[in-house]
PDB file of C-alpha atoms in Angstrom:
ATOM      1  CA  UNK A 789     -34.131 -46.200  29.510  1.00 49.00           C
ATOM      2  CA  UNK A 790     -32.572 -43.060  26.910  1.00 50.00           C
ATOM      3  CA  UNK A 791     -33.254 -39.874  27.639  1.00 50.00           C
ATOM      4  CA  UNK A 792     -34.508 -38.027  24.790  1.00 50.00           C
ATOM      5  CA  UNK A 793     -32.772 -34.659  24.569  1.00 50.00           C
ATOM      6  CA  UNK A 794     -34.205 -31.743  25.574  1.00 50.00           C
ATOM      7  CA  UNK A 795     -36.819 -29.631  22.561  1.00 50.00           C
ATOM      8  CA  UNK A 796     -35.689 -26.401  24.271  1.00 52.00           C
ATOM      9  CA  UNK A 797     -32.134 -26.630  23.966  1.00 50.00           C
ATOM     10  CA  UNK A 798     -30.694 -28.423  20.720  1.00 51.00           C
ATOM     11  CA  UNK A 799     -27.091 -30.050  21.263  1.00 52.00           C
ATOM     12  CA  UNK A 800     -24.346 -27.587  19.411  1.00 48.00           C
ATOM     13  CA  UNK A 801     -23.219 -28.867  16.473  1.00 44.00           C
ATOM     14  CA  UNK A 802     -19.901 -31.461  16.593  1.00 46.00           C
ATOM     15  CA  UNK A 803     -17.731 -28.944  14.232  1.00 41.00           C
ATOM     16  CA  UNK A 804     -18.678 -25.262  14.385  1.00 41.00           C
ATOM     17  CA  UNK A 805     -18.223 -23.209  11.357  1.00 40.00           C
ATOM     18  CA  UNK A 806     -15.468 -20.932  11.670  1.00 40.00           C
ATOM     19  CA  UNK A 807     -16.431 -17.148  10.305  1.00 39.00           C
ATOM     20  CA  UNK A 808     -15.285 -16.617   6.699  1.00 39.00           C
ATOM     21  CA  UNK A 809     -12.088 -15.475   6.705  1.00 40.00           C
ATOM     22  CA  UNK A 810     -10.520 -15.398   9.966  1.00 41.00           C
ATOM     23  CA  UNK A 811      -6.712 -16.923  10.145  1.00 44.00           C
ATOM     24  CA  UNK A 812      -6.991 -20.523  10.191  1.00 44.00           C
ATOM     25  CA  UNK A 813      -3.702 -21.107  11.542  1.00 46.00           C
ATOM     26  CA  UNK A 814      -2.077 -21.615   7.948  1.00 53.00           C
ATOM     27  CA  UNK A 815      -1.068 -17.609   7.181  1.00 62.00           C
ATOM     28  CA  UNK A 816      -2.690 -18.107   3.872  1.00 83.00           C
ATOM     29  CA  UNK A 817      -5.631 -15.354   3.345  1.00 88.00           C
ATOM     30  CA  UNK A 818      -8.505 -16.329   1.204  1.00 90.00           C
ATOM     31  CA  UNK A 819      -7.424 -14.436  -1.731  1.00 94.00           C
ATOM     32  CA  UNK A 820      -6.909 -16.695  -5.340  1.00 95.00           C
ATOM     33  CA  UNK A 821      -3.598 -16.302  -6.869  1.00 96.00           C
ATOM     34  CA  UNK A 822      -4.739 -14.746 -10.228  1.00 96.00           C
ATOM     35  CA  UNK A 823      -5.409 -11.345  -7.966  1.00 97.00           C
ATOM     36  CA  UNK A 824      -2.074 -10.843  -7.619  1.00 97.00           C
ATOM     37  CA  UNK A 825      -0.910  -9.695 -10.805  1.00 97.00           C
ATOM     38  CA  UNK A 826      -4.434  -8.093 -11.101  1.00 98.00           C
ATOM     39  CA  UNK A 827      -3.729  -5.886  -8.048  1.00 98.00           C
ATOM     40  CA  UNK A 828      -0.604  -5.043  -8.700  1.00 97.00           C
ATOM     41  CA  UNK A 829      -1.279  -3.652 -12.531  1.00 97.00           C
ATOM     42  CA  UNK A 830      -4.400  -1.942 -10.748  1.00 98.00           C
ATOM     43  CA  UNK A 831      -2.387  -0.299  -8.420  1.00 97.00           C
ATOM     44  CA  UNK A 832       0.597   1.099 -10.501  1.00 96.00           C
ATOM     45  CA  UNK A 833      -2.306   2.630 -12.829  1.00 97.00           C
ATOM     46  CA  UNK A 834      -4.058   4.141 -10.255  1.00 97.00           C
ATOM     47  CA  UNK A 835      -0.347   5.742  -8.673  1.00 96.00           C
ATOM     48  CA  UNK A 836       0.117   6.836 -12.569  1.00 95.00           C
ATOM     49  CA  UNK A 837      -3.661   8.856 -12.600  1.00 96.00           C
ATOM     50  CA  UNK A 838      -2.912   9.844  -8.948  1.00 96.00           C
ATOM     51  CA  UNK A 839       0.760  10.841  -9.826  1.00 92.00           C
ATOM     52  CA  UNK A 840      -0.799  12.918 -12.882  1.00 93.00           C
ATOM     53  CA  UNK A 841      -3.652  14.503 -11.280  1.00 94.00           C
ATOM     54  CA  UNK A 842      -1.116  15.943  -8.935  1.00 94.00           C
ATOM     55  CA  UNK A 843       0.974  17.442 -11.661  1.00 90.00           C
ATOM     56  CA  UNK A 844      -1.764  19.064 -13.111  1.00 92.00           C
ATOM     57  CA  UNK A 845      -3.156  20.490  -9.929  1.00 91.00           C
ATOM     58  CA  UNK A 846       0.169  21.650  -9.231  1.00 90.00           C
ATOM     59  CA  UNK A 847       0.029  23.200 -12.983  1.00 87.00           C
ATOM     60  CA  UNK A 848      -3.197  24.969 -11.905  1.00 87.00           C
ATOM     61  CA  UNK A 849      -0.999  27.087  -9.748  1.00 86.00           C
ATOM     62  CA  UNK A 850       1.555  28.166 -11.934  1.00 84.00           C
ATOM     63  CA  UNK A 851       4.078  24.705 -11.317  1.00 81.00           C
ATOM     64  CA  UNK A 852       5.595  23.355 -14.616  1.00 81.00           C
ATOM     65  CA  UNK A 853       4.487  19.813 -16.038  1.00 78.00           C
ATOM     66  CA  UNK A 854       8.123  19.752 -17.628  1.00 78.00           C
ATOM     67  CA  UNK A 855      10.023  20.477 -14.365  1.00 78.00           C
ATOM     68  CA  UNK A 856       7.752  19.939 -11.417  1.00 80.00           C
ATOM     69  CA  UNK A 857       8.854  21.634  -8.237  1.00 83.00           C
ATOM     70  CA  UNK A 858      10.001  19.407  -5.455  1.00 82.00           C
ATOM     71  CA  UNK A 859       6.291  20.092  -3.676  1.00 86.00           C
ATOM     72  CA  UNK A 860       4.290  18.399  -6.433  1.00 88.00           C
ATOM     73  CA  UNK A 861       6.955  15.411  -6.780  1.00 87.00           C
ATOM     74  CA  UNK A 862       6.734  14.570  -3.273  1.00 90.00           C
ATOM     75  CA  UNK A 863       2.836  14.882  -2.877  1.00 93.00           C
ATOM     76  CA  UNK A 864       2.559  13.304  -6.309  1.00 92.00           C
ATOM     77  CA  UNK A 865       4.648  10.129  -4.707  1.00 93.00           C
ATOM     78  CA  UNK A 866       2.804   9.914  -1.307  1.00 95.00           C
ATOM     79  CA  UNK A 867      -0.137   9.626  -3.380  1.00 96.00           C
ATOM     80  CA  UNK A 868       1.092   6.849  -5.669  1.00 95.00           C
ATOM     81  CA  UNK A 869       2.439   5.065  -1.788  1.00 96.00           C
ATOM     82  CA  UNK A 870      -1.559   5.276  -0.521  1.00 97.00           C
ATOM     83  CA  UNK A 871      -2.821   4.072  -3.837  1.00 97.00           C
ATOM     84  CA  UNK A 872      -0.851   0.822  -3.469  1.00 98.00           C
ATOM     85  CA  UNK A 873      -2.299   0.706  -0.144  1.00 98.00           C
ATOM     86  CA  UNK A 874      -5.649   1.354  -0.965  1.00 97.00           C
ATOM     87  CA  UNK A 875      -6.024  -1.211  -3.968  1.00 98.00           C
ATOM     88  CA  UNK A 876      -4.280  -3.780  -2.239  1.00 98.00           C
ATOM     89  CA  UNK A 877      -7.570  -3.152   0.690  1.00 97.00           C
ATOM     90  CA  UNK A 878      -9.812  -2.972  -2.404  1.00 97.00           C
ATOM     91  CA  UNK A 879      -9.188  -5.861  -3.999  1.00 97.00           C
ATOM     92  CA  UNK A 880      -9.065  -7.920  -0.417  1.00 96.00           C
ATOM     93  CA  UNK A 881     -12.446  -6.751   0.310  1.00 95.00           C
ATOM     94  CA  UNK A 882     -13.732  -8.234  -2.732  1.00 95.00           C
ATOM     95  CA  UNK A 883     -13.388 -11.364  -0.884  1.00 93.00           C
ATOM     96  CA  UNK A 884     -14.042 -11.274   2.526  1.00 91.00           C
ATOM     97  CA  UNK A 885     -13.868  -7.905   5.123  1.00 93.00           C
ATOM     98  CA  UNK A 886     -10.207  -7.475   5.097  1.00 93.00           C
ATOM     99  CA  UNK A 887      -8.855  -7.974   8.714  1.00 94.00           C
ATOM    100  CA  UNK A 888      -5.070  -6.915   9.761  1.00 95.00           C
ATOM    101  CA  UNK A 889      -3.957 -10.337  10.143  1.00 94.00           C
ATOM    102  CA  UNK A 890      -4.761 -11.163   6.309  1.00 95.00           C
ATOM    103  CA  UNK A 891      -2.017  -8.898   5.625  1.00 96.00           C
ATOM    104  CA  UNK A 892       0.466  -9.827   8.504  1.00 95.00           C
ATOM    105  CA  UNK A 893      -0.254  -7.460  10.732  1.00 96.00           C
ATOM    106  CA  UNK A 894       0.114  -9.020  13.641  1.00 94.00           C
ATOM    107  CA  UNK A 895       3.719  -9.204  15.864  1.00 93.00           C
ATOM    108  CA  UNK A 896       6.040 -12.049  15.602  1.00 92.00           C
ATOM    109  CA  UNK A 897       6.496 -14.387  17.679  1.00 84.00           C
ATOM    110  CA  UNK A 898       9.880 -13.709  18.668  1.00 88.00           C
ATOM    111  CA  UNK A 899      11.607 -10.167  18.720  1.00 90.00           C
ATOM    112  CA  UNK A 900      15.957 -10.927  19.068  1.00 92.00           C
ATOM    113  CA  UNK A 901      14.538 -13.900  16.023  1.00 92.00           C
ATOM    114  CA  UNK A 902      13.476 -11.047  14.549  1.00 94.00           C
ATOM    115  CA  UNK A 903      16.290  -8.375  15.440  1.00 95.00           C
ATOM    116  CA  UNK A 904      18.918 -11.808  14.013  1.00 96.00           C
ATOM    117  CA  UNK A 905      17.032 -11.934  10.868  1.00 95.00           C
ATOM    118  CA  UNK A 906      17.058  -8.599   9.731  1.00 96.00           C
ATOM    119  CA  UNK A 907      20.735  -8.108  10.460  1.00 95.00           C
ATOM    120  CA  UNK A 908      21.523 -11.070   8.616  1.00 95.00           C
ATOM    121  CA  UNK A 909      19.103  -9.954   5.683  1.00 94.00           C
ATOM    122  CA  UNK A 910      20.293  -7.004   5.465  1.00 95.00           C
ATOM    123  CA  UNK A 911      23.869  -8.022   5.398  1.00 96.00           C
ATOM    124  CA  UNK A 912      23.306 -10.727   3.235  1.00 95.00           C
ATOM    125  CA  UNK A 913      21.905  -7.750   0.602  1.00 95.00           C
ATOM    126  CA  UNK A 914      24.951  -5.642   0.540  1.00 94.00           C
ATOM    127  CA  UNK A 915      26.845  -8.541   0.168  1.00 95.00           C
ATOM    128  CA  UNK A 916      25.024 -10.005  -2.768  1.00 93.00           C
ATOM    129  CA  UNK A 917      24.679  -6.574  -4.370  1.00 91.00           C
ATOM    130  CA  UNK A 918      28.470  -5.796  -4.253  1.00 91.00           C
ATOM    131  CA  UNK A 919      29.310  -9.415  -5.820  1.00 92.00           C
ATOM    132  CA  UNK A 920      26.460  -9.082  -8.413  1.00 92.00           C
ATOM    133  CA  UNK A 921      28.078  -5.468  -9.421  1.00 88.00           C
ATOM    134  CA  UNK A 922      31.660  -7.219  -9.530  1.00 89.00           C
ATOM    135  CA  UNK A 923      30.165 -10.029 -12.345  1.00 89.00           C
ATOM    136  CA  UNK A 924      28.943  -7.786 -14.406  1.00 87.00           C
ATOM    137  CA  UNK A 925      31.273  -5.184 -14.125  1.00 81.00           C
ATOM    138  CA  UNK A 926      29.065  -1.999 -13.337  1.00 72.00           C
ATOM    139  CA  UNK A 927      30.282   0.582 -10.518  1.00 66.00           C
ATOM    140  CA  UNK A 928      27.661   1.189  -7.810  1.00 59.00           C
ATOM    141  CA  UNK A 929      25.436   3.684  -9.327  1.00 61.00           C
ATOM    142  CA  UNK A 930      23.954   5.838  -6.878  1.00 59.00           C
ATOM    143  CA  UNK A 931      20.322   6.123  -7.194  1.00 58.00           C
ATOM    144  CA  UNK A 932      19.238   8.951  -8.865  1.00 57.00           C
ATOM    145  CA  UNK A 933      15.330   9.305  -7.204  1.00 63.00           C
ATOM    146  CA  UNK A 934      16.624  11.344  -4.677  1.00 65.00           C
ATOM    147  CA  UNK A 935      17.623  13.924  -7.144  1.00 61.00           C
ATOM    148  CA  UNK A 936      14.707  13.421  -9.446  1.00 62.00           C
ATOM    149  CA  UNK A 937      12.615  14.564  -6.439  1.00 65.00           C
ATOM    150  CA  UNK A 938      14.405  17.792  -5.870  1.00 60.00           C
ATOM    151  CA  UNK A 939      17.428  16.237  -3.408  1.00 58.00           C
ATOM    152  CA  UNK A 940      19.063  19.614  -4.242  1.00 60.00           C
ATOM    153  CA  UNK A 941      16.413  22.159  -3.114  1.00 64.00           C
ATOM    154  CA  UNK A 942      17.870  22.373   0.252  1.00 75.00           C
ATOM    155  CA  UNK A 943      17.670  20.439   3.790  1.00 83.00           C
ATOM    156  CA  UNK A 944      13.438  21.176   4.295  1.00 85.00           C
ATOM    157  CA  UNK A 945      13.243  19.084   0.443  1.00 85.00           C
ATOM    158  CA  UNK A 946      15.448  16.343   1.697  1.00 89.00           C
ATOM    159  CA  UNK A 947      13.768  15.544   5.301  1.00 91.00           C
ATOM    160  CA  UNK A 948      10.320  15.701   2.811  1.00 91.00           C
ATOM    161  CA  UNK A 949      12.407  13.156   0.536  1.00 91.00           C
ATOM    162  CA  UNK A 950      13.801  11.142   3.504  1.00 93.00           C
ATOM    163  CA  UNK A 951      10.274  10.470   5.150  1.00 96.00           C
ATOM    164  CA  UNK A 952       8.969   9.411   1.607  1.00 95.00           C
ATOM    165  CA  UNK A 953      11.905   7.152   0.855  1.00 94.00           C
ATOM    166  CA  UNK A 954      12.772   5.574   3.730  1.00 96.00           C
ATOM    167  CA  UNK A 955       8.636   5.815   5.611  1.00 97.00           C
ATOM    168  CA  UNK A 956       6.138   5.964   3.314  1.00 97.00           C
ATOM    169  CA  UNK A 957       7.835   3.721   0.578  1.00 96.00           C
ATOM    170  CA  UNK A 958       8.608   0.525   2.905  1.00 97.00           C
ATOM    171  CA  UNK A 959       4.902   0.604   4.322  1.00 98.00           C
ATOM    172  CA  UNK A 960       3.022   0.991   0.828  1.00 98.00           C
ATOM    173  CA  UNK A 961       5.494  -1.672  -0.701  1.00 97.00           C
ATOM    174  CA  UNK A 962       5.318  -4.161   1.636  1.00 98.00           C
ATOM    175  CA  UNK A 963       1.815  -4.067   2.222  1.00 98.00           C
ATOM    176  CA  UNK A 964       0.925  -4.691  -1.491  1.00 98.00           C
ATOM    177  CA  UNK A 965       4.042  -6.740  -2.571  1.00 98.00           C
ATOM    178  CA  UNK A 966       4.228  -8.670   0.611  1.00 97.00           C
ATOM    179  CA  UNK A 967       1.047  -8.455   2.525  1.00 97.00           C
ATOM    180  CA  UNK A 968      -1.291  -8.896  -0.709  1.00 97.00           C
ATOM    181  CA  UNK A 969       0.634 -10.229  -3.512  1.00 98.00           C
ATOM    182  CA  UNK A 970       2.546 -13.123  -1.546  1.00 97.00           C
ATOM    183  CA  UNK A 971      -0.247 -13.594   0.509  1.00 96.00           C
ATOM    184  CA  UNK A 972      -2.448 -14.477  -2.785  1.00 97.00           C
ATOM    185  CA  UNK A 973       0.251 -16.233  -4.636  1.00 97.00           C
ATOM    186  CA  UNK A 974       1.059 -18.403  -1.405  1.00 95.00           C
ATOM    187  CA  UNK A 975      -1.888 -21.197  -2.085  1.00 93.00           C
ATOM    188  CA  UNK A 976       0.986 -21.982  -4.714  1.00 95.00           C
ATOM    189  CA  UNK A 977       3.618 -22.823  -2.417  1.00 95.00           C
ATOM    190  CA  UNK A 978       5.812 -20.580  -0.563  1.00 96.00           C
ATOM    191  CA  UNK A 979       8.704 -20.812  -3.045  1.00 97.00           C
ATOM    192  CA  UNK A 980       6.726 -19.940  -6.329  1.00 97.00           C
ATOM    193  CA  UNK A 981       5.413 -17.220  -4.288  1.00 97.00           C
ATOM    194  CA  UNK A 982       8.204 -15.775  -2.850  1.00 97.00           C
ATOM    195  CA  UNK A 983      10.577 -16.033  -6.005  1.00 97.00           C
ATOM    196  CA  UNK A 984       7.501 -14.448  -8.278  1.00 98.00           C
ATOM    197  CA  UNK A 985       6.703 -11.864  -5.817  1.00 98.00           C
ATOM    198  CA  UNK A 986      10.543 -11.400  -6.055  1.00 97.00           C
ATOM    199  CA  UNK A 987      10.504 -10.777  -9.777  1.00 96.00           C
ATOM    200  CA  UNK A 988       7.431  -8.665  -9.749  1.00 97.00           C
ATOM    201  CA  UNK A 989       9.195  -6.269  -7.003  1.00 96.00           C
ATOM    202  CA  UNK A 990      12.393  -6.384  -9.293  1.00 94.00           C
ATOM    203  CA  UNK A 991      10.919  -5.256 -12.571  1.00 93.00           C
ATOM    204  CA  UNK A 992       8.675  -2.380 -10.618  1.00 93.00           C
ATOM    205  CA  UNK A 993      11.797  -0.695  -9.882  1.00 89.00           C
ATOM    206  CA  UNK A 994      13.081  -0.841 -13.659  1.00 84.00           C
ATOM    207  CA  UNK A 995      11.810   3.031 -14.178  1.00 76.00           C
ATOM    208  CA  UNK A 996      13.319   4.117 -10.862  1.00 73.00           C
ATOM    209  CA  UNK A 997      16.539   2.339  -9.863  1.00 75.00           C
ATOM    210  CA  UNK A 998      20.083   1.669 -11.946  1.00 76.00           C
ATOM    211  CA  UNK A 999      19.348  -0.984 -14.176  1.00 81.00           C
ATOM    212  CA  UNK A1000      22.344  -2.918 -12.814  1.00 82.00           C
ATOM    213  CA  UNK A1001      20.164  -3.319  -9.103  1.00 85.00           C
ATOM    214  CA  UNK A1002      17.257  -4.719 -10.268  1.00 90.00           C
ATOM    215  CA  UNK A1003      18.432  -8.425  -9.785  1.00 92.00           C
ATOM    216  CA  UNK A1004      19.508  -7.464  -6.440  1.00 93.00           C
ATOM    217  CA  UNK A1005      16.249  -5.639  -5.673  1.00 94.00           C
ATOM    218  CA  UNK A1006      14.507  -8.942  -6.877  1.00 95.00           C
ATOM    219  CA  UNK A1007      16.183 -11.060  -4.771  1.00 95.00           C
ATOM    220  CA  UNK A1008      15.475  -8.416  -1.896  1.00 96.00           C
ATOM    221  CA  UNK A1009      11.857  -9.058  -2.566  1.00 97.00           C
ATOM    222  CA  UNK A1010      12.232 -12.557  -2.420  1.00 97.00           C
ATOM    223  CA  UNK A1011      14.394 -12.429   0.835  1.00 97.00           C
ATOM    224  CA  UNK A1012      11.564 -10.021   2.720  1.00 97.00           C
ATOM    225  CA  UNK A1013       8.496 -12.509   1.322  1.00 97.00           C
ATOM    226  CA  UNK A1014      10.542 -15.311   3.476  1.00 97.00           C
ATOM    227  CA  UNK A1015      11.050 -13.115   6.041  1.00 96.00           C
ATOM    228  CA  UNK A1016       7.137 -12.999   6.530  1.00 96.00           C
ATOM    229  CA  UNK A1017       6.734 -16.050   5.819  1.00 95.00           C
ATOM    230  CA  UNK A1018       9.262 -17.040   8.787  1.00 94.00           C
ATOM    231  CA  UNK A1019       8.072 -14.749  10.951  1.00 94.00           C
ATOM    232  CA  UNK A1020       4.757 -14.799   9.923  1.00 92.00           C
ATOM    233  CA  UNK A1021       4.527 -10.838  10.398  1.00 96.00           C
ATOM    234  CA  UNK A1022       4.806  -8.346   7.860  1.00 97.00           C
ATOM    235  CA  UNK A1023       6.663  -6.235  10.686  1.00 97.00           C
ATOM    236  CA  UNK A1024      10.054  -7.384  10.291  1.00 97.00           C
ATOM    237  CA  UNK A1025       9.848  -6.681   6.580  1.00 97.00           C
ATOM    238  CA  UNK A1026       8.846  -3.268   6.961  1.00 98.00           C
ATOM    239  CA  UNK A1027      11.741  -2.533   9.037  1.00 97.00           C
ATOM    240  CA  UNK A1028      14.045  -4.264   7.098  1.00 97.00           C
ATOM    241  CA  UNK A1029      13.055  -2.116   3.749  1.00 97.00           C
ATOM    242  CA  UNK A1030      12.852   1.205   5.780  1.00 97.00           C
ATOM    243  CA  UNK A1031      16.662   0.482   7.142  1.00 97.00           C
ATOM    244  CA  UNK A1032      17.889  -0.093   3.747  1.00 95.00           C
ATOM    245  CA  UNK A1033      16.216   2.678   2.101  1.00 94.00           C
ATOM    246  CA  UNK A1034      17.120   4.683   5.144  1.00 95.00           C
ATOM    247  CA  UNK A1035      21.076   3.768   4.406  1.00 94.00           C
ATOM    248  CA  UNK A1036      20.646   4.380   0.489  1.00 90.00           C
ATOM    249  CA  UNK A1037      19.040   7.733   1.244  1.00 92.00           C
ATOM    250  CA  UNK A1038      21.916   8.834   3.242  1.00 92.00           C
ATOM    251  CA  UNK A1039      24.438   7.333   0.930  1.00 89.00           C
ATOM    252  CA  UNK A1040      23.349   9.095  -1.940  1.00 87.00           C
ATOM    253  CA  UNK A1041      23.213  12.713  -0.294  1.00 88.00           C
ATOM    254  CA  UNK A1042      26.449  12.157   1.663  1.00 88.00           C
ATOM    255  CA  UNK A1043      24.832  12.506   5.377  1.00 91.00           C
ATOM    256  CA  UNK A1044      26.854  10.671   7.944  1.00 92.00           C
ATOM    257  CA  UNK A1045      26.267  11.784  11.464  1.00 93.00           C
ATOM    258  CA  UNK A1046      22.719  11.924  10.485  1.00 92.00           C
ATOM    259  CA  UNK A1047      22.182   8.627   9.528  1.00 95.00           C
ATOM    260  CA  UNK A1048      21.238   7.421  13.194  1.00 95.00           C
ATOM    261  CA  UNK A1049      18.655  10.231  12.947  1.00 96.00           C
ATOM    262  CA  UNK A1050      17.022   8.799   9.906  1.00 96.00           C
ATOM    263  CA  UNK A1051      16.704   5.274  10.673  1.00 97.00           C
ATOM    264  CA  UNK A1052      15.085   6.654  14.247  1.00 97.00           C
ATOM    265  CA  UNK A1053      13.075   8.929  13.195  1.00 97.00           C
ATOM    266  CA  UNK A1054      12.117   6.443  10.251  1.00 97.00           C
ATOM    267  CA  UNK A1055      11.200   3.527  12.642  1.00 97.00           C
ATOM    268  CA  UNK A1056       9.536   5.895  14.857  1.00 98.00           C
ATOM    269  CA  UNK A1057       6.874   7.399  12.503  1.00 97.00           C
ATOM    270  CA  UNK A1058       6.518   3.837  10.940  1.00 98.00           C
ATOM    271  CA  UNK A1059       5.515   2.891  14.139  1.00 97.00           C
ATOM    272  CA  UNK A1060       3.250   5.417  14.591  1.00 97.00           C
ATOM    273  CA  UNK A1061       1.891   5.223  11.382  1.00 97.00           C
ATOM    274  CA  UNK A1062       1.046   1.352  11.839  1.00 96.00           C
ATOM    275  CA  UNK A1063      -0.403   2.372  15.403  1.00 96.00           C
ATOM    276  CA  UNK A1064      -2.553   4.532  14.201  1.00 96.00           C
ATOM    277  CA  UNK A1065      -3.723   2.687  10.951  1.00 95.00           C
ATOM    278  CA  UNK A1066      -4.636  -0.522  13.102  1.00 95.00           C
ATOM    279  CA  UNK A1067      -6.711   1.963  15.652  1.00 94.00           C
ATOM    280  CA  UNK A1068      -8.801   3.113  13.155  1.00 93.00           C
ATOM    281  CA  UNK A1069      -9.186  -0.149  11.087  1.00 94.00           C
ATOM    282  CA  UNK A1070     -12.906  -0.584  10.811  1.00 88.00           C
ATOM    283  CA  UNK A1071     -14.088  -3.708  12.180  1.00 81.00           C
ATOM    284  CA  UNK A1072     -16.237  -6.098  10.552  1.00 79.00           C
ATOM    285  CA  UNK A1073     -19.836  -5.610  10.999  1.00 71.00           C
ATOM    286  CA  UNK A1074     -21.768  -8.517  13.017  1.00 65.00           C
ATOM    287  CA  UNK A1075     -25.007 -10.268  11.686  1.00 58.00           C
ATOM    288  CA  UNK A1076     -27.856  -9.876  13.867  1.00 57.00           C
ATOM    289  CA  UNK A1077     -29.806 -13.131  14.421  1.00 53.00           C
ATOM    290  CA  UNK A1078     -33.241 -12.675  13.703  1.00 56.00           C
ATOM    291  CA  UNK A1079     -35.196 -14.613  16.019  1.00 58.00           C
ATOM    292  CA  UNK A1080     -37.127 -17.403  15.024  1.00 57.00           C
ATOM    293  CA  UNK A1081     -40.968 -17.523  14.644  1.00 57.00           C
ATOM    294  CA  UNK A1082     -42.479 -19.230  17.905  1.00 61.00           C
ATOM    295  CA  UNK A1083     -44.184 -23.024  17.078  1.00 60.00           C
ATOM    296  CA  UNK A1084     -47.883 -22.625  16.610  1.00 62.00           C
ATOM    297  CA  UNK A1085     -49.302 -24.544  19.926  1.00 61.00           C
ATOM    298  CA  UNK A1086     -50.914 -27.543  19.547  1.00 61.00           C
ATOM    299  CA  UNK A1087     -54.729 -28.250  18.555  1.00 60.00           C
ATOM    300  CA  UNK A1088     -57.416 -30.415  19.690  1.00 54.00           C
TER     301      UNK A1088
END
């Protein structure tokens, strides 16, 4: 004789729906590929309003639009670093609540893997840049950004310049280059997404590195979407960016003995930064169930 299941208490489904937008296992967020481009045009407009509401603050109090003062350049680029930030969250949102592991915030799964493929990353850069300069003949420029932001208004302008370069820069980068526009590109395969994230990151840095690095700066892009995609953290990218920022900054204004200052202090306040942004990371808010009407009893 069957037993006929219980009214009560109905058997659980076979499958149960996973919650829209939690990791399925794949690393690929729900985010279509034509956002990409979309979010990154969004968010070098809004740095460009940000960047220029700055400068005319600053010429509120008597700075020059012609020949800003280190103050307003700085401010003006930390400001252009959250917008990136903030439209890569926007535009996330507009599909599902974004969550830190969308982006790849989340560690990897193996730290001396990690530690073996920056080193080798990073190595593999220099060498590629120097042998790229060599072909086409051009001496290594130094990069003139430093300078543009007041390098040579003293030590308290360069530690400013060295947390935006080598800090703020490799977070607000990587979080909209790697952690939203590879992560939307990447339902097209991780090679078309790495090599076009590439390019994008390349021709972003036309207006504010020597011309003769932007294939090597593409092919950095490329290198640090694999490295996520490896790794499957955004982490190791971060690092990687802030280290060679962190050497280029100290390059260009001749510090030696400091340099194992910067990339500590650089790591360290990353670090922090990270910490604290993932503490305060709203979570999504939960449905509440609304209990269902009680069965009218029976008649007769």
């Amino acid at each position: 004789m069957t037993s006929l299941p219980d009214a009560g208490h109905p058997a659980p489904p076979e499958r149960p729906e996973r919650p829209s937008g939690l990791d399925d296992g794949s690393g690929i967020p729900p985010w279509l590929p034509w956002t990409a481009p979309a979010a990154l045009f969004s968010a070098l407009a809004a740095a460009l309003v940000s960047g220029l509401i700055i400068s005319l603050v600053g010429a509120a109090f008597g700075a020059s639009l012609d020949d800003a003062p280190p103050a307003v350049l700085i401010a003006s680029t930390i400001a252009q670093d959250v917008c990136f930030v903030a439209v890569a969250l926007l535009f996330a949102a507009m599909v599902v609540f974004p969550r830190p592991v969308h982006f790849g915030l989340r560690p990897p799964r193996s730290f001396w893997q990690v530690v073996g493929l920056i080193v080798g990353g990073y190595i593999a850069f220099i060498v590629i840049s120097y042998v790229w300069l060599q072909i086409i003949g051009q001496p290594d420029e130094k990069d003139t950004v430093i300078q543009d932001l007041g390098g040579d208004d003293g030590t308290a302008a360069l530690i400013a310049i060295a947390f935006v370069v080598a800090v703020c820069a490799p977070i607000a980068e990587e979080f909209l280059f790697r952690g939203y526009f590879y992560g939307a590109l990447r339902r097209l395969g991780m090679w078309p997404a790495a090599a076009l994230t590439g390019l994008a990151f390349g021709l972003v840095h036309v207006f504010g590195s020597p011309i003769a690095f932007i294939v090597p700066l593409g092919l950095l892009g490329m290198g640090l979407a694999l490295l996520r995609e490896k790794t499957r953290s955004l982490y190791p990218g971060i690092a990687l960016h802030s280290i060679n920022n962190a050497f280029a900054f100290c390059s260009s204004v001749h510090w030696d003995w400091q340099l194992p200052f910067v990339l500590v202090g650089a790591l360290s306040l990353i670090t922090l930064i990270v910490w604290l942004g993932l503490r305060f990371w709203p979570e999504p808010r939960k449905k509440i169930a609304t209990p269902a009407a009680p069965a009218p009893a029976p008649t007769g």
